[in-house]
CSV table of C-alpha atoms and ligand atoms in Angstrom, one decimal:
chain,number,residue,atom,x,y,z
M,19,MET,CA,149.0,95.4,116.1
M,20,SER,CA,147.0,96.3,119.3
M,21,ALA,CA,143.9,94.2,120.2
M,22,SER,CA,140.4,95.3,119.1
M,23,ARG,CA,138.3,96.5,122.0
M,24,VAL,CA,135.1,94.6,122.0
M,25,GLY,CA,131.9,95.3,124.1
M,26,ILE,CA,129.0,92.7,124.5
M,27,VAL,CA,125.4,94.0,124.6
M,28,GLY,CA,123.0,91.3,125.7
M,29,CYS,CA,124.2,89.1,128.6
M,30,GLY,CA,121.9,86.0,128.4
M,31,VAL,CA,122.5,82.4,127.8
M,32,ILE,CA,124.8,82.7,124.6
M,33,ALA,CA,126.8,85.6,126.0
M,34,LYS,CA,128.6,83.2,128.2
M,35,VAL,CA,129.7,81.2,125.3
M,36,TYR,CA,131.0,84.2,123.4
M,37,ALA,CA,132.8,85.6,126.5
M,38,GLU,CA,134.8,82.5,126.9
M,39,LYS,CA,135.9,82.4,123.3
M,40,LEU,CA,136.7,86.1,123.1
M,41,ASN,CA,138.8,86.0,126.2
M,42,ALA,CA,140.9,83.3,124.7
M,43,LEU,CA,141.7,85.2,121.5
M,44,PRO,CA,144.9,87.4,121.9
M,45,PHE,CA,143.9,90.0,119.3
M,46,ILE,CA,140.6,90.7,121.0
M,47,ASP,CA,140.2,92.7,124.3
M,48,LEU,CA,136.8,92.2,125.8
M,49,VAL,CA,136.4,95.5,127.7
M,50,ALA,CA,132.8,95.8,128.7
M,51,CYS,CA,129.3,94.2,128.7
M,52,ALA,CA,125.8,95.7,129.0
M,53,ASP,CA,122.2,94.4,129.4
M,54,LEU,CA,118.8,96.0,129.9
M,55,GLU,CA,118.9,93.8,133.2
M,56,ARG,CA,121.8,95.2,135.0
M,57,ASP,CA,122.3,92.1,137.1
M,58,ARG,CA,122.8,90.1,134.1
M,59,ALA,CA,125.7,92.3,133.0
M,60,ASP,CA,127.2,92.2,136.5
M,61,ALA,CA,127.1,88.4,136.4
M,62,LEU,CA,128.7,88.1,133.2
M,63,ALA,CA,131.5,90.7,134.1
M,64,GLN,CA,132.2,88.9,137.2
M,65,ALA,CA,132.2,85.3,135.7
M,66,HIS,CA,134.6,86.2,132.8
M,67,GLY,CA,136.7,89.0,134.2
M,68,ILE,CA,135.2,91.7,132.0
M,69,PRO,CA,136.4,95.1,133.3
M,70,LYS,CA,133.1,97.0,133.0
M,71,ALA,CA,129.4,96.1,133.4
M,72,LEU,CA,127.3,99.0,131.9
M,73,SER,CA,123.9,100.1,130.6
M,74,PRO,CA,123.6,99.5,126.9
M,75,ASP,CA,123.7,103.3,126.2
M,76,ALA,CA,126.8,103.8,128.4
M,77,LEU,CA,128.5,101.0,126.5
M,78,LEU,CA,127.7,102.5,123.1
M,79,SER,CA,128.9,105.9,124.0
M,80,ARG,CA,132.4,104.8,125.2
M,81,SER,CA,135.3,105.7,123.0
M,82,ASP,CA,137.1,102.7,124.1
M,83,VAL,CA,134.8,100.2,122.5
M,84,ASP,CA,135.6,99.6,118.8
M,85,VAL,CA,133.3,96.7,118.0
M,86,VAL,CA,129.9,95.8,119.5
M,87,VAL,CA,128.8,92.2,119.8
M,88,ASN,CA,124.9,92.3,119.7
M,89,LEU,CA,123.6,89.2,121.7
M,90,THR,CA,120.2,90.6,122.5
M,91,VAL,CA,117.1,88.9,121.7
M,92,PRO,CA,116.0,88.8,117.9
M,93,GLN,CA,113.4,91.7,118.3
M,94,ALA,CA,116.1,94.1,119.6
M,95,HIS,CA,118.8,93.1,117.1
M,96,ILE,CA,118.0,96.0,114.7
M,97,ALA,CA,117.9,98.8,117.2
M,98,VAL,CA,121.1,97.8,119.1
M,99,SER,CA,123.0,97.2,115.8
M,100,ARG,CA,121.7,100.5,114.3
M,101,ALA,CA,122.7,102.4,117.6
M,102,ALA,CA,126.2,100.8,117.4
M,103,ILE,CA,126.7,101.7,113.8
M,104,ASP,CA,125.4,105.3,114.4
M,105,ALA,CA,127.9,105.6,117.2
M,106,GLY,CA,130.6,104.8,114.6
M,107,LYS,CA,131.3,101.2,115.8
M,108,SER,CA,131.5,97.9,113.9
M,109,VAL,CA,128.9,95.5,114.9
M,110,PHE,CA,128.7,91.7,115.0
M,111,SER,CA,125.1,90.4,115.6
M,112,GLU,CA,123.7,87.2,116.6
M,113,LYS,CA,121.1,85.9,114.1
M,114,PRO,CA,118.8,86.9,112.6
M,115,LEU,CA,120.3,90.1,111.2
M,116,ALA,CA,116.9,91.8,111.5
M,117,LEU,CA,113.3,90.8,111.5
M,118,THR,CA,112.6,92.0,107.8
M,119,VAL,CA,114.7,92.3,104.7
M,120,THR,CA,113.8,96.0,104.5
M,121,GLU,CA,115.3,96.6,107.9
M,122,GLY,CA,118.3,94.4,107.2
M,123,ARG,CA,119.0,96.1,103.9
M,124,ALA,CA,118.9,99.4,105.8
M,125,LEU,CA,121.3,98.3,108.3
M,126,VAL,CA,123.8,97.0,105.8
M,127,ALA,CA,123.5,100.2,104.0
M,128,ALA,CA,124.0,102.3,107.1
M,129,ALA,CA,127.2,100.4,108.0
M,130,ARG,CA,128.6,101.0,104.5
M,131,ALA,CA,127.7,104.7,104.7
M,132,LYS,CA,129.5,105.0,108.0
M,133,GLY,CA,132.5,103.1,106.9
M,134,VAL,CA,132.2,100.3,109.6
M,135,ARG,CA,131.8,96.6,109.4
M,136,ILE,CA,128.7,94.6,110.0
M,137,GLY,CA,128.9,90.8,110.5
M,138,CYS,CA,126.3,88.3,111.6
M,139,ALA,CA,126.0,84.8,113.1
M,140,PRO,CA,125.9,81.9,112.4
M,141,ASP,CA,129.7,81.5,112.2
M,142,THR,CA,129.5,77.7,112.5
M,143,PHE,CA,130.4,77.5,108.7
M,144,LEU,CA,133.9,78.5,109.6
M,145,GLY,CA,134.2,75.4,111.7
M,146,ALA,CA,136.2,72.1,110.7
M,147,GLY,CA,133.1,70.2,109.5
M,148,LEU,CA,131.6,72.6,107.1
M,149,GLN,CA,135.0,73.9,105.9
M,150,THR,CA,136.0,70.2,105.1
M,151,CYS,CA,132.7,69.9,103.1
M,152,ARG,CA,133.3,73.0,101.2
M,153,LYS,CA,136.8,71.7,100.2
M,154,LEU,CA,135.4,68.4,99.0
M,155,ILE,CA,132.7,70.2,96.9
M,156,ASP,CA,135.2,72.7,95.5
M,157,GLU,CA,137.5,69.7,94.6
M,158,GLY,CA,134.7,67.9,92.8
M,159,ALA,CA,134.6,65.0,95.1
M,160,ILE,CA,130.9,64.5,94.5
M,161,GLY,CA,130.9,65.8,91.0
M,162,GLN,CA,128.6,68.7,90.2
M,163,PRO,CA,126.1,69.4,93.0
M,164,VAL,CA,122.5,68.5,91.8
M,165,ALA,CA,120.4,68.8,94.9
M,166,ALA,CA,120.4,69.0,98.8
M,167,ASN,CA,118.1,67.9,101.6
M,168,GLY,CA,118.1,69.5,105.1
M,169,PHE,CA,116.2,68.6,108.1
M,170,MET,CA,116.0,70.5,111.6
M,171,LEU,CA,113.4,68.6,113.3
M,172,SER,CA,112.8,69.1,117.0
M,173,PRO,CA,110.2,69.3,119.7
M,174,GLY,CA,111.1,73.0,120.4
M,175,PRO,CA,113.4,74.7,123.0
M,176,GLU,CA,110.8,75.1,125.7
M,177,GLY,CA,112.2,72.1,127.6
M,178,TRP,CA,115.6,73.7,128.3
M,179,HIS,CA,115.8,77.4,127.6
M,180,PRO,CA,115.2,79.5,130.8
M,181,ARG,CA,113.3,82.2,128.6
M,182,PRO,CA,111.8,80.3,125.7
M,183,GLN,CA,109.1,82.9,124.8
M,184,ILE,CA,111.4,84.4,122.4
M,185,PHE,CA,111.4,81.3,120.3
M,186,TYR,CA,107.7,81.7,119.4
M,187,GLU,CA,107.8,85.4,118.7
M,188,ARG,CA,108.4,87.3,115.5
M,189,GLY,CA,112.0,86.8,114.5
M,190,ALA,CA,112.1,83.2,115.7
M,191,GLY,CA,110.2,80.0,115.2
M,192,PRO,CA,112.1,77.1,113.6
M,193,MET,CA,112.8,79.1,110.4
M,194,PHE,CA,114.2,82.2,111.8
M,195,ASP,CA,115.9,80.4,114.8
M,196,MET,CA,117.4,77.5,113.1
M,197,GLY,CA,117.1,78.2,109.5
M,198,PRO,CA,120.2,80.6,109.5
M,199,TYR,CA,122.4,77.6,110.3
M,200,TYR,CA,121.0,75.5,107.2
M,201,PHE,CA,120.8,78.3,104.8
M,202,THR,CA,124.1,79.8,105.6
M,203,ALA,CA,125.7,76.4,105.2
M,204,LEU,CA,123.9,75.9,101.9
M,205,VAL,CA,124.8,79.3,100.5
M,206,MET,CA,128.5,78.7,101.7
M,207,LEU,CA,128.5,75.3,99.8
M,208,LEU,CA,126.3,76.0,96.8
M,209,GLY,CA,126.4,79.7,96.4
M,210,PRO,CA,123.4,82.2,96.4
M,211,ALA,CA,119.9,81.2,96.0
M,212,ARG,CA,117.4,82.3,93.2
M,213,ARG,CA,113.9,81.5,94.3
M,214,ILE,CA,112.1,79.7,97.2
M,215,THR,CA,108.6,78.2,97.9
M,216,SER,CA,107.2,76.7,101.0
M,217,SER,CA,104.4,75.4,103.1
M,218,ALA,CA,104.1,76.4,106.8
M,219,ARG,CA,101.8,75.8,109.6
M,220,ILE,CA,101.3,76.8,113.2
M,221,THR,CA,100.5,73.3,115.0
M,222,HIS,CA,99.7,74.6,118.5
M,223,LYS,CA,98.4,78.1,119.3
M,224,GLU,CA,100.1,77.9,122.7
M,225,ARG,CA,103.1,76.0,124.1
M,226,MET,CA,103.7,74.9,127.7
M,227,ILE,CA,107.2,75.9,129.3
M,228,GLY,CA,108.8,72.7,130.6
M,229,SER,CA,112.1,74.5,132.0
M,230,GLN,CA,112.7,76.4,135.1
M,231,PRO,CA,112.1,79.1,136.3
M,232,LEU,CA,108.9,79.5,134.3
M,233,LYS,CA,107.7,75.8,134.2
M,234,GLY,CA,104.0,75.5,133.6
M,235,GLN,CA,103.6,78.9,131.9
M,236,ARG,CA,101.8,79.0,128.5
M,237,ILE,CA,103.6,80.8,125.5
M,238,PRO,CA,101.3,82.2,122.7
M,239,VAL,CA,102.7,81.2,119.3
M,240,GLU,CA,103.1,84.0,116.7
M,241,VAL,CA,105.1,82.2,114.1
M,242,PRO,CA,104.9,79.1,112.0
M,243,THR,CA,106.3,76.1,113.8
M,244,HIS,CA,106.6,73.6,110.8
M,245,VAL,CA,108.1,75.1,107.6
M,246,ALA,CA,108.8,73.0,104.5
M,247,SER,CA,110.8,74.9,101.8
M,248,VAL,CA,112.1,74.1,98.4
M,249,VAL,CA,115.0,76.5,97.1
M,250,ASP,CA,116.4,76.8,93.7
M,251,PHE,CA,120.1,77.8,93.8
M,252,ALA,CA,121.5,80.2,91.1
M,253,SER,CA,124.2,77.7,90.3
M,254,GLY,CA,121.5,75.0,89.6
M,255,PRO,CA,121.0,72.6,92.6
M,256,VAL,CA,117.5,72.3,94.1
M,257,ALA,CA,117.3,72.0,97.9
M,258,THR,CA,114.6,71.1,100.3
M,259,LEU,CA,114.7,72.3,103.9
M,260,VAL,CA,112.2,71.3,106.7
M,261,THR,CA,112.6,73.3,109.9
M,262,SER,CA,110.2,72.2,112.8
M,263,PHE,CA,109.4,72.6,116.5
M,264,ASP,CA,106.6,70.2,116.0
M,265,VAL,CA,108.5,66.9,115.6
M,266,GLN,CA,109.0,64.5,118.7
M,267,ALA,CA,111.4,62.1,117.0
M,268,SER,CA,113.0,61.6,113.5
M,269,ARG,CA,115.8,59.6,111.9
M,270,TYR,CA,116.3,62.5,109.3
M,271,ARG,CA,118.9,64.9,110.3
M,272,PHE,CA,121.1,67.8,109.2
M,273,LEU,CA,122.2,68.1,105.5
M,274,GLU,CA,123.0,66.0,102.6
M,275,ILE,CA,124.4,67.3,99.2
M,276,TYR,CA,123.7,65.1,96.2
M,277,GLY,CA,126.3,65.4,93.3
M,278,THR,CA,126.6,63.8,89.9
M,279,GLU,CA,129.3,61.4,91.3
M,280,GLY,CA,128.3,60.9,94.8
M,281,THR,CA,126.7,62.2,98.2
M,282,LEU,CA,128.2,64.3,100.9
M,283,ALA,CA,126.7,63.8,104.4
M,284,VAL,CA,127.2,67.3,106.2
M,285,PRO,CA,127.5,67.4,109.9
M,286,ASP,CA,125.1,69.4,112.1
M,287,PRO,CA,125.4,73.1,110.8
M,288,ASN,CA,124.7,74.3,114.4
M,289,THR,CA,128.1,72.9,115.4
M,290,PHE,CA,131.8,73.4,114.4
M,291,GLY,CA,132.9,69.8,114.1
M,292,GLY,CA,132.1,66.6,112.2
M,293,PRO,CA,131.3,63.9,111.2
M,294,VAL,CA,131.7,64.2,107.5
M,295,GLN,CA,130.9,61.2,105.4
M,296,ILE,CA,131.0,60.6,101.7
M,297,LYS,CA,129.7,57.9,99.4
M,298,ARG,CA,130.9,57.8,95.8
M,299,GLY,CA,128.8,56.1,93.3
M,300,PHE,CA,126.0,53.4,93.9
M,301,ARG,CA,128.1,50.5,94.9
M,302,ASP,CA,130.5,52.2,97.2
M,303,GLU,CA,130.4,52.2,101.0
M,304,TRP,CA,129.9,55.3,103.2
M,305,LYS,CA,133.4,56.5,104.2
M,306,ASP,CA,134.3,58.8,107.1
M,307,VAL,CA,136.4,61.8,105.9
M,308,GLU,CA,139.1,63.1,108.2
M,309,LEU,CA,138.6,66.7,108.8
M,310,THR,CA,141.0,69.0,107.0
M,311,HIS,CA,140.5,72.3,109.0
M,312,GLY,CA,140.9,73.6,112.4
M,313,ASN,CA,138.1,74.8,114.8
M,314,ALA,CA,136.3,71.5,115.4
M,315,GLN,CA,135.3,72.5,118.9
M,316,GLN,CA,132.8,75.1,120.0
M,317,SER,CA,134.0,78.4,118.6
M,318,ARG,CA,131.0,80.9,118.6
M,319,GLY,CA,132.9,84.2,118.2
M,320,LEU,CA,135.0,83.0,115.3
M,321,GLY,CA,133.0,85.0,112.8
M,322,LEU,CA,133.6,88.1,114.9
M,323,ALA,CA,137.3,87.2,115.2
M,324,ASP,CA,137.5,86.9,111.4
M,325,MET,CA,135.8,90.2,111.1
M,326,VAL,CA,138.2,91.8,113.5
M,327,ARG,CA,141.1,90.2,111.4
M,328,GLY,CA,139.5,91.6,108.2
M,329,ILE,CA,139.4,95.1,109.7
M,330,GLU,CA,143.1,94.9,110.5
M,331,ARG,CA,144.1,93.4,107.2
M,332,LYS,CA,141.8,95.4,105.0
M,333,ARG,CA,140.2,92.2,103.6
M,334,PRO,CA,136.4,91.2,103.5
M,335,HIS,CA,135.1,89.1,106.4
M,336,ARG,CA,133.2,85.9,105.9
M,337,ALA,CA,130.2,86.0,108.2
M,338,SER,CA,129.2,89.2,106.4
M,339,GLY,CA,126.1,91.5,106.6
M,340,GLU,CA,125.5,90.8,102.8
M,341,LEU,CA,125.5,86.9,103.5
M,342,ALA,CA,123.1,87.3,106.5
M,343,LEU,CA,120.8,89.6,104.5
M,344,HIS,CA,120.5,87.0,101.7
M,345,VAL,CA,119.8,84.3,104.4
M,346,LEU,CA,117.2,86.7,106.0
M,347,ASP,CA,115.7,87.1,102.5
M,348,LEU,CA,115.4,83.2,102.2
M,349,MET,CA,113.7,83.1,105.6
M,350,GLU,CA,111.2,85.8,105.1
M,351,SER,CA,110.5,84.7,101.5
M,352,SER,CA,110.0,81.1,102.8
M,353,ILE,CA,107.1,82.3,105.0
M,354,ARG,CA,105.7,84.6,102.4
M,355,ALA,CA,105.7,81.9,99.8
M,356,SER,CA,103.5,79.7,102.0
M,357,THR,CA,101.1,82.6,102.6
M,358,ASP,CA,100.9,83.7,98.9
M,359,GLY,CA,100.9,80.2,97.6
M,360,ALA,CA,103.8,81.0,95.1
M,361,HIS,CA,107.4,80.9,94.3
M,362,VAL,CA,109.1,84.1,95.6
M,363,LEU,CA,112.1,85.4,93.6
M,364,LEU,CA,114.9,86.6,96.0
M,365,GLY,CA,115.7,90.3,95.8
M,366,THR,CA,119.1,89.9,97.4
M,367,THR,CA,122.2,87.9,96.6
M,368,CYS,CA,125.8,87.7,98.0
M,369,ASP,CA,129.2,86.4,97.3
M,370,ARG,CA,130.1,82.9,98.4
M,371,PRO,CA,132.3,83.5,101.6
M,372,ALA,CA,136.0,82.7,100.9
M,373,PRO,CA,137.0,79.2,102.1
M,374,LEU,CA,139.5,79.1,105.0
M,375,PRO,CA,142.9,77.4,104.3
M,376,ALA,CA,143.2,73.7,105.3
M,377,GLY,CA,145.7,72.4,107.8
M,378,LYS,CA,145.8,75.5,110.0
M,379,PRO,CA,145.6,75.4,113.9
M,380,ASP,CA,142.4,76.6,115.6
M,381,ASP,CA,141.7,80.4,115.5
M,382,SER,CA,144.5,81.0,112.9
M,383,LEU,CA,141.8,82.0,110.3
M,384,ASP,CA,143.8,82.8,107.0
M,385,ASP,CA,146.9,84.4,108.6
I,22,LIG,N1,120.8,80.3,123.5
I,22,LIG,C1,121.4,79.7,122.5
I,22,LIG,O1,121.7,78.5,122.6
I,22,LIG,C2,121.8,80.4,121.3
I,22,LIG,C3,122.6,79.8,120.4
I,22,LIG,C4,122.9,80.6,119.3
I,22,LIG,C5,122.5,81.8,119.1
I,22,LIG,N2,121.5,82.4,120.0
I,22,LIG,C6,121.0,83.8,119.6
I,22,LIG,O2,121.5,84.6,120.6
I,22,LIG,C7,120.6,85.7,120.9
I,22,LIG,C8,120.4,85.7,122.3
I,22,LIG,O3,119.8,84.5,122.8
I,22,LIG,P1,119.9,84.0,124.3
I,22,LIG,O4,119.6,82.5,124.2
I,22,LIG,O5,121.3,84.4,124.8
I,22,LIG,O6,118.7,84.9,124.8
I,22,LIG,P2,118.6,85.5,126.4
I,22,LIG,O7,117.3,85.8,126.6
I,22,LIG,O8,119.2,84.4,127.3
I,22,LIG,O9,119.5,86.7,126.4
I,22,LIG,C9,119.3,87.9,125.8
I,22,LIG,C10,119.7,89.0,126.7
I,22,LIG,O10,119.5,90.3,125.9
I,22,LIG,C11,119.0,91.3,126.8
I,22,LIG,N3,118.4,92.3,126.0
I,22,LIG,C12,117.2,92.2,125.4
I,22,LIG,N4,116.9,93.5,124.7
I,22,LIG,C13,118.1,94.3,125.0
I,22,LIG,C14,118.4,95.5,124.7
I,22,LIG,N5,117.7,96.3,123.9
I,22,LIG,N6,119.6,96.1,125.0
I,22,LIG,C15,120.3,95.2,125.8
I,22,LIG,N7,120.0,94.0,126.3
I,22,LIG,C16,118.9,93.5,125.8
I,22,LIG,C17,118.1,90.5,127.7
I,22,LIG,O11,117.8,91.2,129.0
I,22,LIG,C18,118.8,89.2,127.9
I,22,LIG,O12,119.7,89.2,129.1
I,22,LIG,C19,119.4,85.3,120.0
I,22,LIG,O13,119.5,86.1,118.8
I,22,LIG,C20,119.5,83.9,119.8
I,22,LIG,O14,119.0,83.6,118.4
I,22,LIG,C21,121.2,81.7,121.0
């Protein structure tokens, strides 16, 4: 089978990580890249041997691009993904899928109507750490899941990202920027959610950039920067998730799943590796669990690779538009629940993505 021809739109910070991964996969041919800022496309092409650096419109109109990877800023995701679909191309987007559930739903419907695939980050749930957790839960290692706690507590990205403004605009904040990792992991482990409630606040109306080249500039804050949510999953477990850009230090990190027979400590869902730890019963000690799956290293692009494989083999892909839409629903509804002072019943659902087989080498997916 010939390689799928892929074009990247959006050549900023994360594009470099994708380009490296995609270039290493034999069934993907990275043929072009594009950005509104032409010099960024030129720089990415030069650094990673990508044959063509183009304008976004020129990339979307090429017949030798089968799949578009949308690595633009969140506010541009919907327009770029929609243009790719309208051009008859499958698209894999960075998170979030869209800024609103209404937009996301229309995007997923448009892909279906056009007969193309839509996939969305995060794909960290395909990594060794979270797949090992999935296997343990499915085997009953902690009994029946009862509850979960998740904490993404940070002081915000303005200390390191070169263009941190986007993190305080619509489509970001800790819930829309980091929530996808936590909610996607929870849905992959526990299945779809039923309802959510939250309390959210904006702690500072402005943030000060600490990174170069914009050090010292002030950023207006449009979105809540501390969000505490409670989620009921359709299968029964109750999860709490706190996402924050307002916390200077904490000892609470990542995710824990509590079962009737024990507790699973899940690794950082923004990474592909471990550690995974389990404690069975009250008197037992915490034990390190050996990872059972491949892809423990940085593998952003794996969800796209799985989508490309899915197209070739006519099977569903795991980091799907439906999963991302359900996660978007959780995020949008969490903010609405706080404003309305109520539980919000989710209007979307999705299948639990199929687990990857254990014991396979990196990048082999299920083949
Ligand atoms: N930076 C990270 O560590 C990281 C990690 C995981 C995911 N992400 C996600 O990746 C996406 C991009 O983040 P980033 O950090 O690379 O941002 P960035 O600002 O570094 O890069 C985004 C690029 O998109 C370009 N762009 C904006 N609108 C465009 C349009 N309409 N058409 C073409 N190009 C356009 C910008 O010019 C810029 O070069 C975001 O959705 C973010 O949530 C980032």
